Tab-separated table of C-alpha atoms in Angstrom:
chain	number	residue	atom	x	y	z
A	2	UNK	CA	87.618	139.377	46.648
A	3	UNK	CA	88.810	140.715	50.414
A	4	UNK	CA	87.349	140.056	53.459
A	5	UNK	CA	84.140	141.297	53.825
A	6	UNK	CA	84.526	142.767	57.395
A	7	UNK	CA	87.009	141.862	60.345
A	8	UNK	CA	86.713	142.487	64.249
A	9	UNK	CA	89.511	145.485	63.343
A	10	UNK	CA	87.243	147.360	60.896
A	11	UNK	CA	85.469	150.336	62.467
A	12	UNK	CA	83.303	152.540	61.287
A	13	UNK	CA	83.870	156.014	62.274
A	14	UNK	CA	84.545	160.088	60.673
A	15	UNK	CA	87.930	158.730	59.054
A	16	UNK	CA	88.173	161.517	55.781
A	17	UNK	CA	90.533	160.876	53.503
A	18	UNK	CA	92.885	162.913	52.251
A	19	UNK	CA	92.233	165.175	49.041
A	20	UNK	CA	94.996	165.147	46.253
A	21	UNK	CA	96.756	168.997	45.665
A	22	UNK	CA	96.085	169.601	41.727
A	23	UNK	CA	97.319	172.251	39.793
A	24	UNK	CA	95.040	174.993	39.554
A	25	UNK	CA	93.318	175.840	35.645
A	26	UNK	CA	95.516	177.801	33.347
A	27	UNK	CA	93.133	180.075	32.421
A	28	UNK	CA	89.553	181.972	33.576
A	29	UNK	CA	87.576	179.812	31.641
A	30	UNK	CA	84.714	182.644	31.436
A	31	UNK	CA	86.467	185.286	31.139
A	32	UNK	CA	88.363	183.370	28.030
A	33	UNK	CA	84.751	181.872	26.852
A	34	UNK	CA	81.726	183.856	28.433
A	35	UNK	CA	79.481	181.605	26.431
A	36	UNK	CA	80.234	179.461	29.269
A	37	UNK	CA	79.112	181.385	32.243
A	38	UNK	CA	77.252	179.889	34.432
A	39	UNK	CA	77.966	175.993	33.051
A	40	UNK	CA	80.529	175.334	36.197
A	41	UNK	CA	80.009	172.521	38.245
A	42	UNK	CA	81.263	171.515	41.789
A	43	UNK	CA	82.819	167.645	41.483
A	44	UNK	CA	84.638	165.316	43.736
A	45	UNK	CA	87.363	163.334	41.866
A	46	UNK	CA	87.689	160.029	43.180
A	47	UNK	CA	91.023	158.968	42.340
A	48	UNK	CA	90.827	155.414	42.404
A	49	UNK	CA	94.387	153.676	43.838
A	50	UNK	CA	95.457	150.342	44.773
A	51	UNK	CA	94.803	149.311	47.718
A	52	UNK	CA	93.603	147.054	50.580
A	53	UNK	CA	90.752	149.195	51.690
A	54	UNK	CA	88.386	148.087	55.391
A	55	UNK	CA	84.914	148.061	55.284
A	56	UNK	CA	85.248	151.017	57.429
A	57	UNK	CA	87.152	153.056	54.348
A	58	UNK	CA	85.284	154.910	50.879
A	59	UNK	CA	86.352	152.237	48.119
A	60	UNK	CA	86.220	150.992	44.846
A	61	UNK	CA	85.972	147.206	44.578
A	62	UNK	CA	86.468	147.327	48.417
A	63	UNK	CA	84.653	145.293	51.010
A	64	UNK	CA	81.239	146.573	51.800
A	65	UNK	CA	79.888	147.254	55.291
A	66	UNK	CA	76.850	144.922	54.892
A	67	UNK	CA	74.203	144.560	57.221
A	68	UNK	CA	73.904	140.614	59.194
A	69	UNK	CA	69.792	140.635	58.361
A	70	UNK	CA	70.023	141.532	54.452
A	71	UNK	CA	70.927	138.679	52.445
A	72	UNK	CA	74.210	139.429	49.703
A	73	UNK	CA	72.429	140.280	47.086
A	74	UNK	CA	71.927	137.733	43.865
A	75	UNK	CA	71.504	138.411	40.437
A	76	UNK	CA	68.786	135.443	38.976
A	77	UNK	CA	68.098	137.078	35.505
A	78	UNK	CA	67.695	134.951	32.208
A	79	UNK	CA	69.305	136.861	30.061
A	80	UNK	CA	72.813	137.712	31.798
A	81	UNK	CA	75.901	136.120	29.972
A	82	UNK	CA	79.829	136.234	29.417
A	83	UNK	CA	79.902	137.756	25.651
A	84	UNK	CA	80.679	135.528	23.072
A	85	UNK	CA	78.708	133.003	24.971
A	86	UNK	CA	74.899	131.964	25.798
A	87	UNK	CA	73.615	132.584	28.987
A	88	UNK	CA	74.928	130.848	32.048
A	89	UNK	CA	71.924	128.900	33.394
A	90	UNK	CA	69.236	129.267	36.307
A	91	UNK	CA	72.045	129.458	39.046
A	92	UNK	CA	71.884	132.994	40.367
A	93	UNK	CA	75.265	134.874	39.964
A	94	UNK	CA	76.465	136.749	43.607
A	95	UNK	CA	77.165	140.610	42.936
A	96	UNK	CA	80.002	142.285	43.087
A	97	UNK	CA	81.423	145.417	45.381
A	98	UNK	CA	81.344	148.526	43.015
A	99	UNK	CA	81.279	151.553	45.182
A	100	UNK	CA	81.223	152.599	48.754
A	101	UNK	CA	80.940	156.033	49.848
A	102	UNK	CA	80.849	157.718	53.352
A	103	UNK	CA	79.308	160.862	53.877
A	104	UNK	CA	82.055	162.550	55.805
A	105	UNK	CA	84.347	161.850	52.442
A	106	UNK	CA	82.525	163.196	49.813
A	107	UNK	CA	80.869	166.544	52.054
A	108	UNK	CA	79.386	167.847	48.524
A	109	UNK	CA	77.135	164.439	48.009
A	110	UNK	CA	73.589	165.314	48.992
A	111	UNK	CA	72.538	161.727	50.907
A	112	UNK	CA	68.463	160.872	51.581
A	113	UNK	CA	67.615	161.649	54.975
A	114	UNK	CA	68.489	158.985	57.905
A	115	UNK	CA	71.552	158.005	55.417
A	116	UNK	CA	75.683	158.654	55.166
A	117	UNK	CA	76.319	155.335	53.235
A	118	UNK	CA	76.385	154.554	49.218
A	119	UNK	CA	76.445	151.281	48.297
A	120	UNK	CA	76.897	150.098	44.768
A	121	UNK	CA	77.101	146.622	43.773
A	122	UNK	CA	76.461	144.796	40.297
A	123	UNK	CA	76.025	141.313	38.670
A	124	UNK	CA	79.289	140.912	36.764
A	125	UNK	CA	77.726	139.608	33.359
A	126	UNK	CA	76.560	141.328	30.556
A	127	UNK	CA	72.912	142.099	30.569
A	128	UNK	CA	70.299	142.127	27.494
A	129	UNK	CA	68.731	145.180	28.747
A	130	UNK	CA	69.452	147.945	26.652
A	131	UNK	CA	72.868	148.259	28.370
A	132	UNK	CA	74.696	145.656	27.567
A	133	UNK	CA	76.727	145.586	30.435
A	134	UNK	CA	76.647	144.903	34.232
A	135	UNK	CA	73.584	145.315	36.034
A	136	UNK	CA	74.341	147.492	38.893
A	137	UNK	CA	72.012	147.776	42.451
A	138	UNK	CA	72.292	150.596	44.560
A	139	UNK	CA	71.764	151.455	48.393
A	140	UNK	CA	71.525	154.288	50.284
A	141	UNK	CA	72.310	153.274	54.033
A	142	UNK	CA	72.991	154.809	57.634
A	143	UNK	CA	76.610	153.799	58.406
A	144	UNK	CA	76.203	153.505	62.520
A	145	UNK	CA	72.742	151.275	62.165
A	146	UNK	CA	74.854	149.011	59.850
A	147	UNK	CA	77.679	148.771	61.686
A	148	UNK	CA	76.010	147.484	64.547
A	149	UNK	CA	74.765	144.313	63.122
A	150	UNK	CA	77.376	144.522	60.127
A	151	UNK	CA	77.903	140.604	59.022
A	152	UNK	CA	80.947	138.974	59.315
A	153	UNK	CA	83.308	136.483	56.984
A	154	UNK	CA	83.009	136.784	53.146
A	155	UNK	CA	80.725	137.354	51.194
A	156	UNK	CA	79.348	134.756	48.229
A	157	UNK	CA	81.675	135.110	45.231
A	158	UNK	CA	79.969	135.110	41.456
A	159	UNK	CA	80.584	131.299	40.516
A	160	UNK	CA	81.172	133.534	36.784
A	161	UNK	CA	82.204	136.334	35.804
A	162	UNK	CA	83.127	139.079	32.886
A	163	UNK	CA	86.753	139.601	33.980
A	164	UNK	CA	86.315	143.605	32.976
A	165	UNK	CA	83.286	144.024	35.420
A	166	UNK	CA	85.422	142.772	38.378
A	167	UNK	CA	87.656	146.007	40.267
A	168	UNK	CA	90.753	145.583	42.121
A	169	UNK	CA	90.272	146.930	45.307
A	170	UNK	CA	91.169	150.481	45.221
A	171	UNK	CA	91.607	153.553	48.473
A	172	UNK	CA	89.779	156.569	47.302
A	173	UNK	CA	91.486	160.102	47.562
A	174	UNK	CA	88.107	162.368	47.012
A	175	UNK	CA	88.838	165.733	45.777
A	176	UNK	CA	86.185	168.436	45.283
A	177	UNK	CA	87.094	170.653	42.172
A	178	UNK	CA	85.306	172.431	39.274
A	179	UNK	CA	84.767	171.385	35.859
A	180	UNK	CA	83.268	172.432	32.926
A	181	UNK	CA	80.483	170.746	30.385
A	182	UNK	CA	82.481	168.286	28.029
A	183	UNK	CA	80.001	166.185	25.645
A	184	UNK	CA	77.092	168.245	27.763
A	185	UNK	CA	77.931	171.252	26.125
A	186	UNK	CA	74.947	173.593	25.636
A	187	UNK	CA	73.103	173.351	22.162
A	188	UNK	CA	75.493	174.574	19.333
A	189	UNK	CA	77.990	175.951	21.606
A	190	UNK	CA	80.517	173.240	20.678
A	191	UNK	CA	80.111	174.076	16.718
A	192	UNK	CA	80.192	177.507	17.452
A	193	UNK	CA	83.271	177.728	20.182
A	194	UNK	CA	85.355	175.321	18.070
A	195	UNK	CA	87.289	177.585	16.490
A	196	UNK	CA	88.247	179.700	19.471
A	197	UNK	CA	89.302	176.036	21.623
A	198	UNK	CA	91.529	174.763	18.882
A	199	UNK	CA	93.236	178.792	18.764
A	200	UNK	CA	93.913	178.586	22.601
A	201	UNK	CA	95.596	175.148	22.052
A	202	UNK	CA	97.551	176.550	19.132
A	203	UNK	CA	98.472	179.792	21.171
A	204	UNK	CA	99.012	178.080	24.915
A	205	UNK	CA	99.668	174.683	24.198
A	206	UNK	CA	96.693	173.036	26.204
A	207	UNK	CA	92.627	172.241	25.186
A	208	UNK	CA	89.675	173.444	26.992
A	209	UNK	CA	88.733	169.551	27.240
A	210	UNK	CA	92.255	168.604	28.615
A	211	UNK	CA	92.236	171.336	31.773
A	212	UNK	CA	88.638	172.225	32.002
A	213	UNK	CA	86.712	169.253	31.779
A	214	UNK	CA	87.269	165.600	33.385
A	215	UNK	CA	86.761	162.334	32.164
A	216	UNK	CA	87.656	160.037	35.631
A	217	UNK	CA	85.442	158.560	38.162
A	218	UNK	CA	83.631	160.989	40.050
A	219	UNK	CA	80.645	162.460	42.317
A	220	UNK	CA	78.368	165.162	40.693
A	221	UNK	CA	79.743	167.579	37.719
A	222	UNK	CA	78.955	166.585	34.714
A	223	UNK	CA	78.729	162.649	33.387
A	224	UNK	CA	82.359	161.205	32.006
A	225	UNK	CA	80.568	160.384	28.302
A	226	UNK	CA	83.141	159.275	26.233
A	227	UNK	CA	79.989	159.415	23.706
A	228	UNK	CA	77.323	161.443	23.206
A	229	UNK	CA	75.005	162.288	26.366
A	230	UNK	CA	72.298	160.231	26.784
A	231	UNK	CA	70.555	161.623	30.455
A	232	UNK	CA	67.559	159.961	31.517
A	233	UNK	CA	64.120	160.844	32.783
A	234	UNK	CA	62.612	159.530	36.053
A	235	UNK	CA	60.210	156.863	35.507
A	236	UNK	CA	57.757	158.323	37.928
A	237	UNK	CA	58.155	161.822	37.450
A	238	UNK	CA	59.300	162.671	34.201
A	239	UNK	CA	61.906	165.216	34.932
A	240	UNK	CA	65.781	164.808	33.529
A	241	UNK	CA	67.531	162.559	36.524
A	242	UNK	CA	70.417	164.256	38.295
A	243	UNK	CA	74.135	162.918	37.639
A	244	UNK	CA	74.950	161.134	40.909
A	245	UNK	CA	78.628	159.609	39.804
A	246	UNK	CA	81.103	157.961	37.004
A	247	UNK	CA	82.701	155.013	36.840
A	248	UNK	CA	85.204	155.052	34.595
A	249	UNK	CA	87.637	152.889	32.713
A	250	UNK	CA	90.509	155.557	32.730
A	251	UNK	CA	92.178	157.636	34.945
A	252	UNK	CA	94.480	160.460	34.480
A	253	UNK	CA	98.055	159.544	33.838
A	254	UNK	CA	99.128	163.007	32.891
A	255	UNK	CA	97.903	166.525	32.520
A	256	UNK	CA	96.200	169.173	34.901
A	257	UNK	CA	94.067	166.486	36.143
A	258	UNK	CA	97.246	164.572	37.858
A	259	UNK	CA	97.572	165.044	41.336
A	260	UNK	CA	101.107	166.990	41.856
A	261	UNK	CA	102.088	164.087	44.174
A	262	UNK	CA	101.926	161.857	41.353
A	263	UNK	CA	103.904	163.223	38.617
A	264	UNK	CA	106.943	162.134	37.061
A	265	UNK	CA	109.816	164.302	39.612
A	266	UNK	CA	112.283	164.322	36.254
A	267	UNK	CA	109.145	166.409	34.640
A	268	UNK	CA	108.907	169.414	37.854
A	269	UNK	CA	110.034	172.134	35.361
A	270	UNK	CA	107.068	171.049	33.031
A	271	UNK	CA	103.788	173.085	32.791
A	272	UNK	CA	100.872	171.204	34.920
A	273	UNK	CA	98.909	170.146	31.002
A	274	UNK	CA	102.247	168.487	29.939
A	275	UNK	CA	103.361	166.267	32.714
A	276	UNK	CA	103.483	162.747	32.806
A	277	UNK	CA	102.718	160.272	35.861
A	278	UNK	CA	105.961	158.774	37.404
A	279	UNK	CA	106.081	155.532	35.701
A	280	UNK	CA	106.230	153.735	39.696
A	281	UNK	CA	103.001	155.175	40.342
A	282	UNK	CA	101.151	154.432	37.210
A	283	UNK	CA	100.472	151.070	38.236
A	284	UNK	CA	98.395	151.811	40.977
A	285	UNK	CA	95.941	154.011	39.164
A	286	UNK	CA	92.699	152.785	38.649
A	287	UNK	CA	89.975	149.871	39.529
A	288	UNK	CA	91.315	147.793	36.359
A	289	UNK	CA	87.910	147.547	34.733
A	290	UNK	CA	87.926	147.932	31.001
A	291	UNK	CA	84.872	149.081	30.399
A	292	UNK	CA	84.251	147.936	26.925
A	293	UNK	CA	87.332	149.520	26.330
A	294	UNK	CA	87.397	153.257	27.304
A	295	UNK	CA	83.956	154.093	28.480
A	296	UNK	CA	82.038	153.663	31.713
A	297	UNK	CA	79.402	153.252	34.002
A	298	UNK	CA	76.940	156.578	34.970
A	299	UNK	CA	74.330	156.902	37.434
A	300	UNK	CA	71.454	159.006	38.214
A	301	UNK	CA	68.905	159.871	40.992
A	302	UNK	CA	65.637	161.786	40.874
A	303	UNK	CA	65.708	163.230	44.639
A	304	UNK	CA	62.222	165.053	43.766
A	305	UNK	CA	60.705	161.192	43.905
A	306	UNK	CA	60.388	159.463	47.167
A	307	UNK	CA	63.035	156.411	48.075
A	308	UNK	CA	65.028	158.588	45.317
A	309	UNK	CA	64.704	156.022	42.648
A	310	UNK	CA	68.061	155.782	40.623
A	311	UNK	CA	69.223	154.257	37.018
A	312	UNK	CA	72.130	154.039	34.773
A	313	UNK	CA	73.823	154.452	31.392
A	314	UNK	CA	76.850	152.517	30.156
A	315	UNK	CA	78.703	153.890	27.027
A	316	UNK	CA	82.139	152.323	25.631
């Protein structure tokens, strides 16, 4: 795991830099008008290799932590490596998921007093209905923190599920606009299957490969790889709002590669066709499987107060 924080880190406006991505083939609404008014504004993530500061947006990057709060510990009975019972009383240190600034991901509606996301989780699968790591999630102002940020490193998990630990990865948010995937309306998929499998046959790309994204993200639509399964605020009762994916995959070809990162002997091919240069492809991602393809999705109710927040996990 790096270094939590260093005298070097600082925390100041630092944006990153947005990938260029080819632009969709094709007015999706004009094509389909079923789906007018389905768009959504997302920031893709774009997860790379990295040695990112405490001061940077990450994934499984060190975490501006505050010197007061204790790291946080996971002490439930019932986490355990699969295959295997569970591991004992000895709480299990969490992990560095997420960290978000405000001035990188503009789009990402914060709580008052806050321009921080923190996400961190016990790396052990969990018997609660998930079956995977139990994630906890803060909401923090980046200047109070950073005055009385901790130094040195932080506790590491004395064991762990190998595919709930991420590499530590630079983030290159980019806001773009996608389209509903498994969240298609109510027997719109049914009836629009016809016309997606024609445009493939007639242009040579899917509605699902260049309208609709299945990477880590902020906002748009969840990355299911199954079918949607959006939850209700425990308080409230209304249908939680989509907050961000983690996901096991990232785009090594298609529309959804940033131009930067495709293959140069492919510059002649059409954006839904190229592949990644085989020197990048290394670098892409956190390294999490995921139970194999799927990932990690959570959601806010901002109509609550300390907008609670929960997850889904799908594989």
């Amino acid at each position: 795991m790096p270094s939590w924080h260093t005298q070097q880190d600082a925390v100041g406006a630092r944006p990153t830099t947005p990938r260029l991505l080819a632009p969709v083939p094709f007015d999706v609404e004009t094509v389909f008008p079923e789906l007018t008014g389905t768009a959504r504004g997302v920031t893709l993530l774009y997860p790379r290799v990295g040695r990112p500061s405490t001061g940077d947006s990450s994934i499984g990057g060190p975490l501006l932590w505050p010197a007061d709060e204790p790291w946080p510990m996971c002490a439930e009975q019932d986490h355990y490596k699969p295959l295997a019972p569970p591991v004992g009383p000895e709480p299990v240190a969490m992990v560095p998921v997420v960290q978000l600034y405000a001035w990188d991901v503009p789009d990402l509606v914060f709580p008052a007093g806050a321009d921080l996301l923190q996400i961190l989780w016990c790396p052990l699968v969990h018997e609660d209905g998930q079956y995977a790591a139990n994630p906890r999630l803060h909401w923090r102002s980046a200047v109070v923190t950073a005055a009385g940020a901790v130094a040195g490193e932080p506790p590491r998990p004395h064991t762990a599920e190998g595919d709930y630990l991420p590499r530590p990865c630079t983030l290159s948010p980019t806001t773009a606009v996608e389209y509903p995937n498994w969240d298609l309306p109510e027997g719109l998929s049914a009836l629009l299957g016809e016309r997606f499998e024609a445009l493939k046959e007639e242009r040579g790309y899917d509605y699902f490969e260049v309208a609709t994204t299945q990477q880590s993200k902020v906002g748009g639509y969840p990355a299911w790889t199954q079918q949607p399964d959006w939850p209700d605020c425990a308080d409230c009762g209304t249908r939680m709002e989509h907050l961000l994916s983690v996901t096991a995959t990232e785009p090594g070809m298609g529309r959804w590669l940033p131009l930067d990162d495709r293959d140069p002997r492919q510059d002649a091919a059409p954006s839904w066709r190229v592949e990644a240069d085989p020197v990048a492809l290394g670098t892409f991602g956190h390294d999490m499987c995921l139970g194999d393809l799927g990932g990690m999705y959570f959601f806010v109710c901002r109509r609550c107060p300390d907008t609670p927040y929960t997850h889904r996990y799908d594989c």
